[in-house]
Coordinates of C-alpha atoms and ligand atoms in Angstrom, one line a residue:
M236 CA 23.3 102.2 73.4
N237 CA 22.6 101.6 77.1
L238 CA 25.3 102.1 79.8
E239 CA 26.2 98.4 79.9
E240 CA 26.6 98.1 76.2
Y241 CA 28.7 101.2 76.1
Q242 CA 30.9 100.0 78.9
A243 CA 31.3 96.5 77.3
Q244 CA 32.3 98.2 74.0
T245 CA 35.0 100.5 75.6
A246 CA 36.3 97.6 77.6
K247 CA 37.0 95.7 74.4
T248 CA 39.4 98.3 73.0
R249 CA 40.9 99.3 76.4
A250 CA 44.1 97.3 76.4
E251 CA 45.0 98.5 73.0
R252 CA 44.1 102.1 73.6
M253 CA 46.0 102.2 76.9
R254 CA 49.2 100.6 75.7
W255 CA 51.2 103.8 75.2
W256 CA 49.9 105.2 78.5
H257 CA 51.0 102.2 80.6
E258 CA 54.4 102.3 79.0
A259 CA 54.7 106.1 79.5
R260 CA 54.4 106.0 83.3
F261 CA 55.1 109.6 83.9
G262 CA 53.3 112.8 82.8
M263 CA 53.1 116.5 83.6
F264 CA 49.9 118.1 84.9
V265 CA 49.6 121.8 84.3
H266 CA 47.2 124.0 86.2
W267 CA 46.9 127.4 84.7
G268 CA 44.1 129.9 84.8
L269 CA 43.0 133.3 86.0
Y270 CA 43.7 132.2 89.6
A271 CA 47.5 132.3 88.8
Q272 CA 47.3 136.1 89.0
L273 CA 46.2 136.0 92.6
G274 CA 48.8 133.3 93.6
R275 CA 46.7 131.9 96.4
H276 CA 45.6 128.5 95.1
E277 CA 43.2 127.6 92.3
W278 CA 40.3 127.5 94.8
V279 CA 40.8 131.1 95.8
M280 CA 37.5 132.3 94.2
N281 CA 35.6 129.8 96.4
R282 CA 37.7 130.0 99.5
E283 CA 37.7 133.8 99.7
R284 CA 34.2 134.0 98.4
I285 CA 35.2 136.5 95.7
P286 CA 32.1 137.8 93.9
V287 CA 31.8 136.7 90.3
A288 CA 31.8 140.2 89.0
E289 CA 35.0 141.0 90.8
Y290 CA 36.7 137.7 89.8
E291 CA 35.7 138.3 86.2
Q292 CA 38.1 141.3 86.0
L293 CA 41.0 138.9 86.1
A294 CA 40.0 137.8 82.6
D295 CA 41.0 141.2 81.2
T296 CA 44.2 141.7 83.3
W297 CA 45.7 138.3 82.3
K298 CA 48.5 138.9 79.8
P299 CA 50.7 135.8 79.4
I300 CA 53.9 135.9 77.4
D301 CA 54.0 134.4 73.9
R302 CA 53.6 130.6 73.8
P303 CA 54.8 129.7 77.3
A304 CA 53.7 126.1 76.7
R305 CA 56.9 125.5 74.7
A306 CA 59.0 125.9 77.9
W307 CA 56.6 123.5 79.8
A308 CA 56.8 120.9 77.1
R309 CA 60.6 121.2 76.9
L310 CA 60.9 120.8 80.6
A311 CA 58.5 117.8 80.7
R312 CA 60.6 116.1 78.1
E313 CA 63.8 116.9 79.9
A314 CA 62.4 115.5 83.1
G315 CA 61.5 112.2 81.3
M316 CA 57.7 112.8 81.2
K317 CA 55.9 111.4 78.2
Y318 CA 52.6 113.2 78.2
M319 CA 50.9 116.3 79.5
V320 CA 47.5 117.2 80.8
M321 CA 46.5 120.9 80.9
T322 CA 43.5 122.6 82.5
T323 CA 41.4 123.8 79.6
K324 CA 38.8 125.1 82.1
H325 CA 39.1 124.9 85.9
H326 CA 36.4 125.4 88.5
E327 CA 36.6 129.1 88.0
G328 CA 34.9 128.6 84.6
F329 CA 37.3 130.6 82.4
C330 CA 37.9 128.7 79.1
L331 CA 41.5 128.8 77.9
W332 CA 40.4 128.1 74.3
D333 CA 38.5 129.9 71.7
T334 CA 35.1 128.6 72.4
A335 CA 31.6 129.4 71.0
Q336 CA 30.0 128.4 74.3
T337 CA 30.9 131.5 76.3
E338 CA 32.6 134.9 75.9
Y339 CA 34.5 134.1 79.0
N340 CA 37.5 132.7 77.2
A341 CA 41.1 133.4 76.5
A342 CA 40.6 134.4 72.9
R343 CA 38.1 137.1 73.6
R344 CA 39.5 138.4 76.9
G345 CA 43.0 139.4 78.2
P346 CA 45.2 136.8 76.6
G347 CA 43.6 137.5 73.2
R348 CA 44.4 134.1 71.8
D349 CA 43.7 130.4 72.1
L350 CA 46.0 129.1 74.8
V351 CA 44.9 125.5 74.3
A352 CA 46.0 125.7 70.7
E353 CA 49.4 126.8 71.9
Y354 CA 49.6 124.0 74.4
V355 CA 48.7 121.4 71.8
E356 CA 51.3 122.7 69.4
A357 CA 54.0 122.6 72.1
C358 CA 53.1 119.0 73.0
R359 CA 53.4 118.0 69.4
E360 CA 56.7 119.9 68.9
F361 CA 58.3 118.0 71.9
G362 CA 56.8 114.6 71.1
L363 CA 54.4 114.4 74.1
K364 CA 50.9 112.9 74.2
I365 CA 48.2 115.4 74.8
G366 CA 45.7 115.5 77.7
F367 CA 42.8 117.9 78.3
Y368 CA 41.7 118.5 81.9
Y369 CA 38.1 119.8 82.0
S370 CA 36.3 120.7 85.2
L371 CA 32.6 119.8 85.1
M372 CA 32.0 122.0 88.2
D373 CA 31.7 125.6 87.1
W374 CA 31.6 128.5 89.6
H375 CA 31.0 131.1 86.8
H376 CA 28.3 129.6 84.6
P377 CA 24.9 130.9 85.9
D378 CA 23.5 127.4 85.8
G379 CA 26.6 125.7 87.3
A380 CA 24.9 125.4 90.7
R381 CA 21.3 125.9 89.8
C382 CA 21.4 122.8 87.5
A383 CA 21.0 120.6 90.6
R384 CA 17.5 122.0 91.4
D385 CA 16.1 123.3 88.1
E386 CA 15.6 121.0 85.2
D387 CA 15.8 123.9 82.6
A388 CA 19.0 125.0 84.1
R389 CA 20.4 121.5 84.0
R390 CA 19.5 121.2 80.3
R391 CA 21.3 124.5 79.5
F392 CA 24.3 123.6 81.6
L393 CA 24.7 120.2 79.9
D394 CA 24.3 121.7 76.5
F395 CA 27.1 124.1 77.5
T396 CA 29.2 121.2 78.9
Q397 CA 28.7 118.9 75.9
G398 CA 29.4 121.8 73.6
C399 CA 32.7 122.4 75.3
V400 CA 33.7 118.8 75.2
R401 CA 32.7 118.6 71.6
E402 CA 34.9 121.6 70.7
L403 CA 37.9 120.2 72.6
C404 CA 37.5 116.9 70.8
T405 CA 37.0 118.5 67.4
N406 CA 39.2 121.5 67.0
Y407 CA 42.7 120.3 67.8
G408 CA 43.4 117.1 65.9
R409 CA 44.3 114.0 67.8
I410 CA 43.9 114.3 71.6
D411 CA 45.0 111.4 73.8
V412 CA 43.4 111.9 77.2
L413 CA 40.2 113.5 78.5
W414 CA 40.7 114.3 82.2
Y415 CA 37.4 115.3 83.9
D416 CA 37.3 116.8 87.3
V417 CA 34.8 117.5 90.1
S418 CA 31.3 116.5 89.2
W419 CA 29.5 118.7 91.8
P420 CA 26.6 119.4 92.0
L421 CA 24.9 116.6 90.0
A422 CA 24.7 113.4 91.9
S423 CA 24.8 110.7 89.2
P424 CA 26.2 109.8 85.8
E425 CA 22.7 109.8 84.5
L426 CA 22.2 113.4 85.5
W427 CA 25.5 114.4 83.9
E428 CA 24.6 112.2 80.9
S429 CA 28.2 111.0 81.2
A430 CA 27.8 107.9 79.0
A431 CA 26.4 109.9 76.1
M432 CA 29.0 112.7 76.5
N433 CA 31.9 110.2 76.6
Q434 CA 30.4 108.3 73.7
M435 CA 30.4 111.5 71.7
A436 CA 34.0 112.2 72.7
R437 CA 35.0 108.7 71.6
Q438 CA 33.3 109.0 68.3
L439 CA 35.4 112.1 67.6
Q440 CA 38.6 110.6 69.1
P441 CA 38.4 106.8 68.9
H442 CA 41.7 106.1 70.7
L443 CA 40.8 108.5 73.6
L444 CA 41.5 107.6 77.2
I445 CA 39.0 109.0 79.7
N446 CA 39.4 109.2 83.5
N447 CA 36.9 108.3 86.2
R448 CA 35.8 111.7 87.4
A449 CA 32.5 112.1 85.4
K450 CA 31.1 109.5 87.7
L451 CA 31.8 106.5 85.4
D452 CA 34.8 104.2 85.9
E453 CA 36.0 104.5 82.3
D454 CA 39.7 103.8 81.6
F455 CA 41.6 104.7 84.8
G456 CA 41.3 105.7 88.4
T457 CA 42.8 109.0 89.8
P458 CA 44.2 108.8 93.3
E459 CA 45.0 112.4 94.3
E460 CA 47.9 113.4 96.5
H461 CA 48.8 109.8 97.3
V462 CA 50.2 107.1 95.2
T463 CA 48.0 104.1 95.9
A464 CA 47.5 101.2 93.5
E465 CA 43.9 100.4 92.6
K466 CA 42.7 96.8 92.7
E467 CA 44.5 94.4 90.4
G468 CA 43.5 94.8 86.8
R469 CA 42.4 98.4 87.1
A470 CA 44.6 101.1 85.6
W471 CA 45.4 104.1 87.8
E472 CA 47.3 107.4 87.7
A473 CA 48.3 109.3 90.8
C474 CA 48.1 113.0 90.5
M475 CA 50.4 115.0 92.8
T476 CA 51.1 118.6 93.5
F477 CA 54.7 119.8 93.6
N478 CA 54.2 122.3 96.5
G479 CA 50.8 121.6 97.9
S480 CA 48.9 123.7 95.5
W481 CA 47.8 122.9 91.9
G482 CA 47.5 126.5 90.9
Y483 CA 50.5 128.9 91.1
M484 CA 51.2 129.6 94.7
P485 CA 54.5 131.3 95.4
I486 CA 53.8 131.7 99.1
S487 CA 53.8 127.9 99.5
P488 CA 57.4 126.9 100.4
D489 CA 56.8 123.1 100.5
W490 CA 58.5 122.0 97.3
R491 CA 59.1 118.2 97.1
P492 CA 62.7 117.4 96.8
V493 CA 64.0 115.4 93.8
R494 CA 64.5 112.4 96.1
E495 CA 60.8 112.4 97.1
V496 CA 59.7 112.7 93.5
V497 CA 61.8 109.7 92.7
G498 CA 60.1 107.9 95.5
L499 CA 56.7 108.8 94.0
L500 CA 57.9 107.5 90.7
H501 CA 59.0 104.3 92.4
A502 CA 55.6 103.8 94.1
A503 CA 53.8 104.3 90.7
T504 CA 56.1 101.9 88.9
A505 CA 55.9 99.2 91.6
G506 CA 52.1 99.4 91.6
G507 CA 51.9 99.3 87.8
G508 CA 50.4 102.8 87.7
N509 CA 51.3 106.3 86.4
L510 CA 52.4 109.5 88.0
L511 CA 51.1 112.8 86.9
L512 CA 53.2 115.5 88.6
N513 CA 51.8 119.1 88.6
I514 CA 53.3 122.4 87.8
G515 CA 51.4 125.6 88.3
P516 CA 52.8 128.3 86.0
A517 CA 52.9 131.9 87.0
P518 CA 50.4 134.3 85.4
D519 CA 52.9 135.1 82.6
G520 CA 53.2 131.4 81.9
S521 CA 56.7 130.9 83.3
V522 CA 57.4 127.9 85.4
P523 CA 58.4 128.5 89.0
P524 CA 62.2 128.2 89.3
E525 CA 61.9 125.7 92.1
A526 CA 60.0 123.4 89.7
V527 CA 62.5 124.0 86.9
E528 CA 65.5 123.2 89.0
R529 CA 64.0 120.0 90.4
L530 CA 62.6 118.7 87.1
S531 CA 65.9 119.3 85.3
A532 CA 67.8 117.4 88.1
L533 CA 65.1 114.7 87.9
G534 CA 65.7 114.3 84.2
K535 CA 69.4 113.6 84.8
W536 CA 68.4 110.9 87.2
V537 CA 65.7 109.4 84.9
G538 CA 68.0 109.2 81.9
P539 CA 70.3 106.5 83.0
N540 CA 67.6 104.7 85.0
Q541 CA 64.9 104.8 82.4
E542 CA 64.8 101.1 81.8
A543 CA 63.4 100.6 85.3
I544 CA 60.6 103.1 84.8
Y545 CA 59.0 102.9 81.4
G546 CA 57.5 100.0 79.6
Q547 CA 55.2 97.1 80.7
V548 CA 56.1 96.6 84.4
D549 CA 54.6 94.1 86.8
R550 CA 53.1 94.9 90.1
T551 CA 55.3 93.9 93.1
Q552 CA 52.5 93.3 95.5
G553 CA 52.3 89.7 96.5
R554 CA 55.6 89.0 94.7
M555 CA 58.3 90.9 96.5
E556 CA 58.8 91.8 100.2
W557 CA 59.7 95.0 101.9
L558 CA 63.3 95.6 102.9
P559 CA 64.7 98.3 105.1
I560 CA 67.2 99.6 102.6
G561 CA 65.1 100.1 99.5
S562 CA 62.2 98.7 97.4
W563 CA 61.5 96.8 94.3
S564 CA 60.0 97.2 90.9
L565 CA 59.6 94.4 88.4
K566 CA 59.6 93.9 84.7
G567 CA 59.5 90.4 83.2
N568 CA 62.5 88.4 84.5
T569 CA 64.2 91.5 85.9
A570 CA 63.9 92.9 89.4
Y571 CA 65.1 96.4 90.1
F572 CA 66.1 97.3 93.6
W573 CA 65.8 101.0 94.3
C574 CA 68.3 101.4 97.0
T575 CA 67.7 104.5 99.1
R576 CA 69.8 103.5 102.2
W577 CA 73.2 102.4 100.9
P578 CA 74.6 99.6 103.0
G579 CA 78.3 99.9 101.8
K580 CA 80.3 97.5 99.7
E581 CA 78.1 94.5 100.4
L582 CA 74.4 94.2 100.1
V583 CA 72.4 91.2 101.4
I584 CA 68.9 90.3 100.3
G585 CA 67.0 87.4 101.9
G586 CA 64.2 85.2 100.6
L587 CA 64.8 85.6 96.9
R588 CA 63.4 82.4 95.4
T589 CA 64.6 83.0 91.8
Q590 CA 68.0 82.5 90.4
V591 CA 69.9 85.7 89.7
V592 CA 71.8 85.4 86.4
R593 CA 73.5 88.8 86.4
A594 CA 73.6 91.8 88.8
S595 CA 74.7 95.3 88.0
L596 CA 74.3 99.0 88.9
L597 CA 71.7 100.2 86.4
A598 CA 73.0 103.8 85.9
S599 CA 76.6 102.9 85.3
G600 CA 76.3 99.4 84.1
Q601 CA 78.9 98.3 86.6
P602 CA 78.7 94.5 87.2
L603 CA 78.3 93.2 90.7
T604 CA 79.6 89.9 92.1
C605 CA 76.7 87.7 93.1
E606 CA 76.8 84.9 95.6
Q607 CA 73.5 83.2 96.0
S608 CA 72.8 80.4 98.4
E609 CA 69.4 78.8 99.2
N610 CA 67.9 81.8 100.9
R611 CA 70.4 84.6 100.7
L612 CA 71.7 86.7 97.9
V613 CA 75.0 88.5 98.7
L614 CA 76.1 91.2 96.3
K615 CA 79.7 92.3 96.4
G616 CA 81.8 95.0 94.8
L617 CA 79.5 97.9 95.4
P618 CA 80.7 101.4 95.9
A619 CA 81.4 102.2 99.6
T620 CA 78.9 105.0 99.6
Q621 CA 75.6 105.8 97.8
P622 CA 76.6 106.3 94.1
D623 CA 73.6 108.4 93.2
P624 CA 74.2 112.1 94.0
I625 CA 71.0 113.3 92.5
A626 CA 68.2 111.5 94.4
C627 CA 70.2 109.3 96.8
T628 CA 68.6 106.4 95.0
A629 CA 70.7 104.0 93.0
I630 CA 69.0 101.1 91.2
I631 CA 70.5 97.6 91.3
K632 CA 69.4 95.5 88.4
L633 CA 68.9 91.7 89.0
E634 CA 68.4 89.7 85.8
C635 CA 66.8 86.4 86.8
S636 CA 66.1 83.1 85.2
A637 CA 62.3 83.5 85.7
P638 CA 59.9 86.2 87.0
P639 CA 61.4 87.1 90.4
K640 CA 59.7 86.0 93.6
Q641 CA 60.7 86.7 97.2
V642 CA 59.4 85.1 100.3
L643 CA 60.2 86.3 103.8
G644 CA 57.0 86.7 105.8
A645 CA 56.9 87.8 109.4
G646 CA 58.2 84.7 111.1
Y647 CA 61.7 83.4 110.8
V648 CA 61.3 80.4 108.6
V649 CA 64.3 78.5 107.3
L650 CA 63.9 77.2 103.8
E651 CA 63.0 73.5 103.9
Ligands
GLC830 C1 40.9 118.5 93.0 C2 40.8 120.0 93.1 C3 41.3 120.7 91.9 C4 42.5 120.0 91.2 C5 42.3 118.5 91.1 C6 43.4 117.8 90.5 O1 39.7 117.9 92.6 O2 39.5 120.5 93.3 O3 41.6 122.0 92.2 O4 42.4 120.5 89.9 O5 42.0 118.0 92.3 O6 43.3 116.4 90.6

């Protein structure tokens, strides 16, 4: 099968394969590896030019507690996340599963067991879909860099890579997402043999979703550290750090507040995309308390507001306008107004061209009085101050008679 045929075939099944993912909206990314022991970012080996032989010692000193993934999965569920993606091998090259491809793996070295198996089990226990992150770039494999200038090395490295992907797609039952990362140093999908590799993965896991980082577009785009919608019709998932580092980095004090995470969730929802929010567990596998605290609070916010987040949402771009006091998300005939700057007992929205049938506060269900004239919607009976104590974001639900549409524009135009 050539590349075009392969792409046409995967496109045919895409909508069906991706249904759960579009509805899920929110996932947990987990970066965990030897680098956690140093606590200075997952790029520490590269950034500090740590010699391979020195770095390798971390494989023997790594002694995580028993099944820490259960706590991650429990926390993910509590926070309202529906799936997880864990690093099975990051750029450092250490494999977290029991692989036949290299001795440099968690079963043979310090941990003494298959950490991917524990993760998979935990996801299943807590009802989360399962994603595997896999870094193509490898700083440890002797051919990881050489493969770019030596054909024999490339063959060996691809055999290794394909062997890893085959094991990950064979040994753990149903896997939902294959999340590649960094395709340095090979310059094209042909050199990576990406189509053949992904075809193999899909044969083993027919419902699999694959991201775009093996140099093929595949099922979804992966904006990183910004929540930006891809072009209409293209699925996307924004991956975001919690404190500026993917790997455990206790010296980084910049934890995103819950309010900001809700803002990210809004941006993903409004753009019809997903949010993959990262935690970097400590070397023992425990989740940093700053993340636990924020994700638990987030869950309390998501619970009563979940209707606005999950499910088949519509993009707001081109449909709704910006407003200074909050922003929109859309689902069928309903508009959700995520109000971050509470105006008081009365709230006015201009330019809404759709008839509002019912207005209420989403979290409490409290109905609001609705006065709608040609070009203005006036909502009355609101609490005097911001009713949401968790994220300073209360959602107002507007049930309309048709898919909502708002027209304001830059000029002051009175409705004809
Ligand atoms: C970047 C980084 C990597 C991180 C990834 C997550 O590509 O190299 O450390 O795992 O982004 O998206």
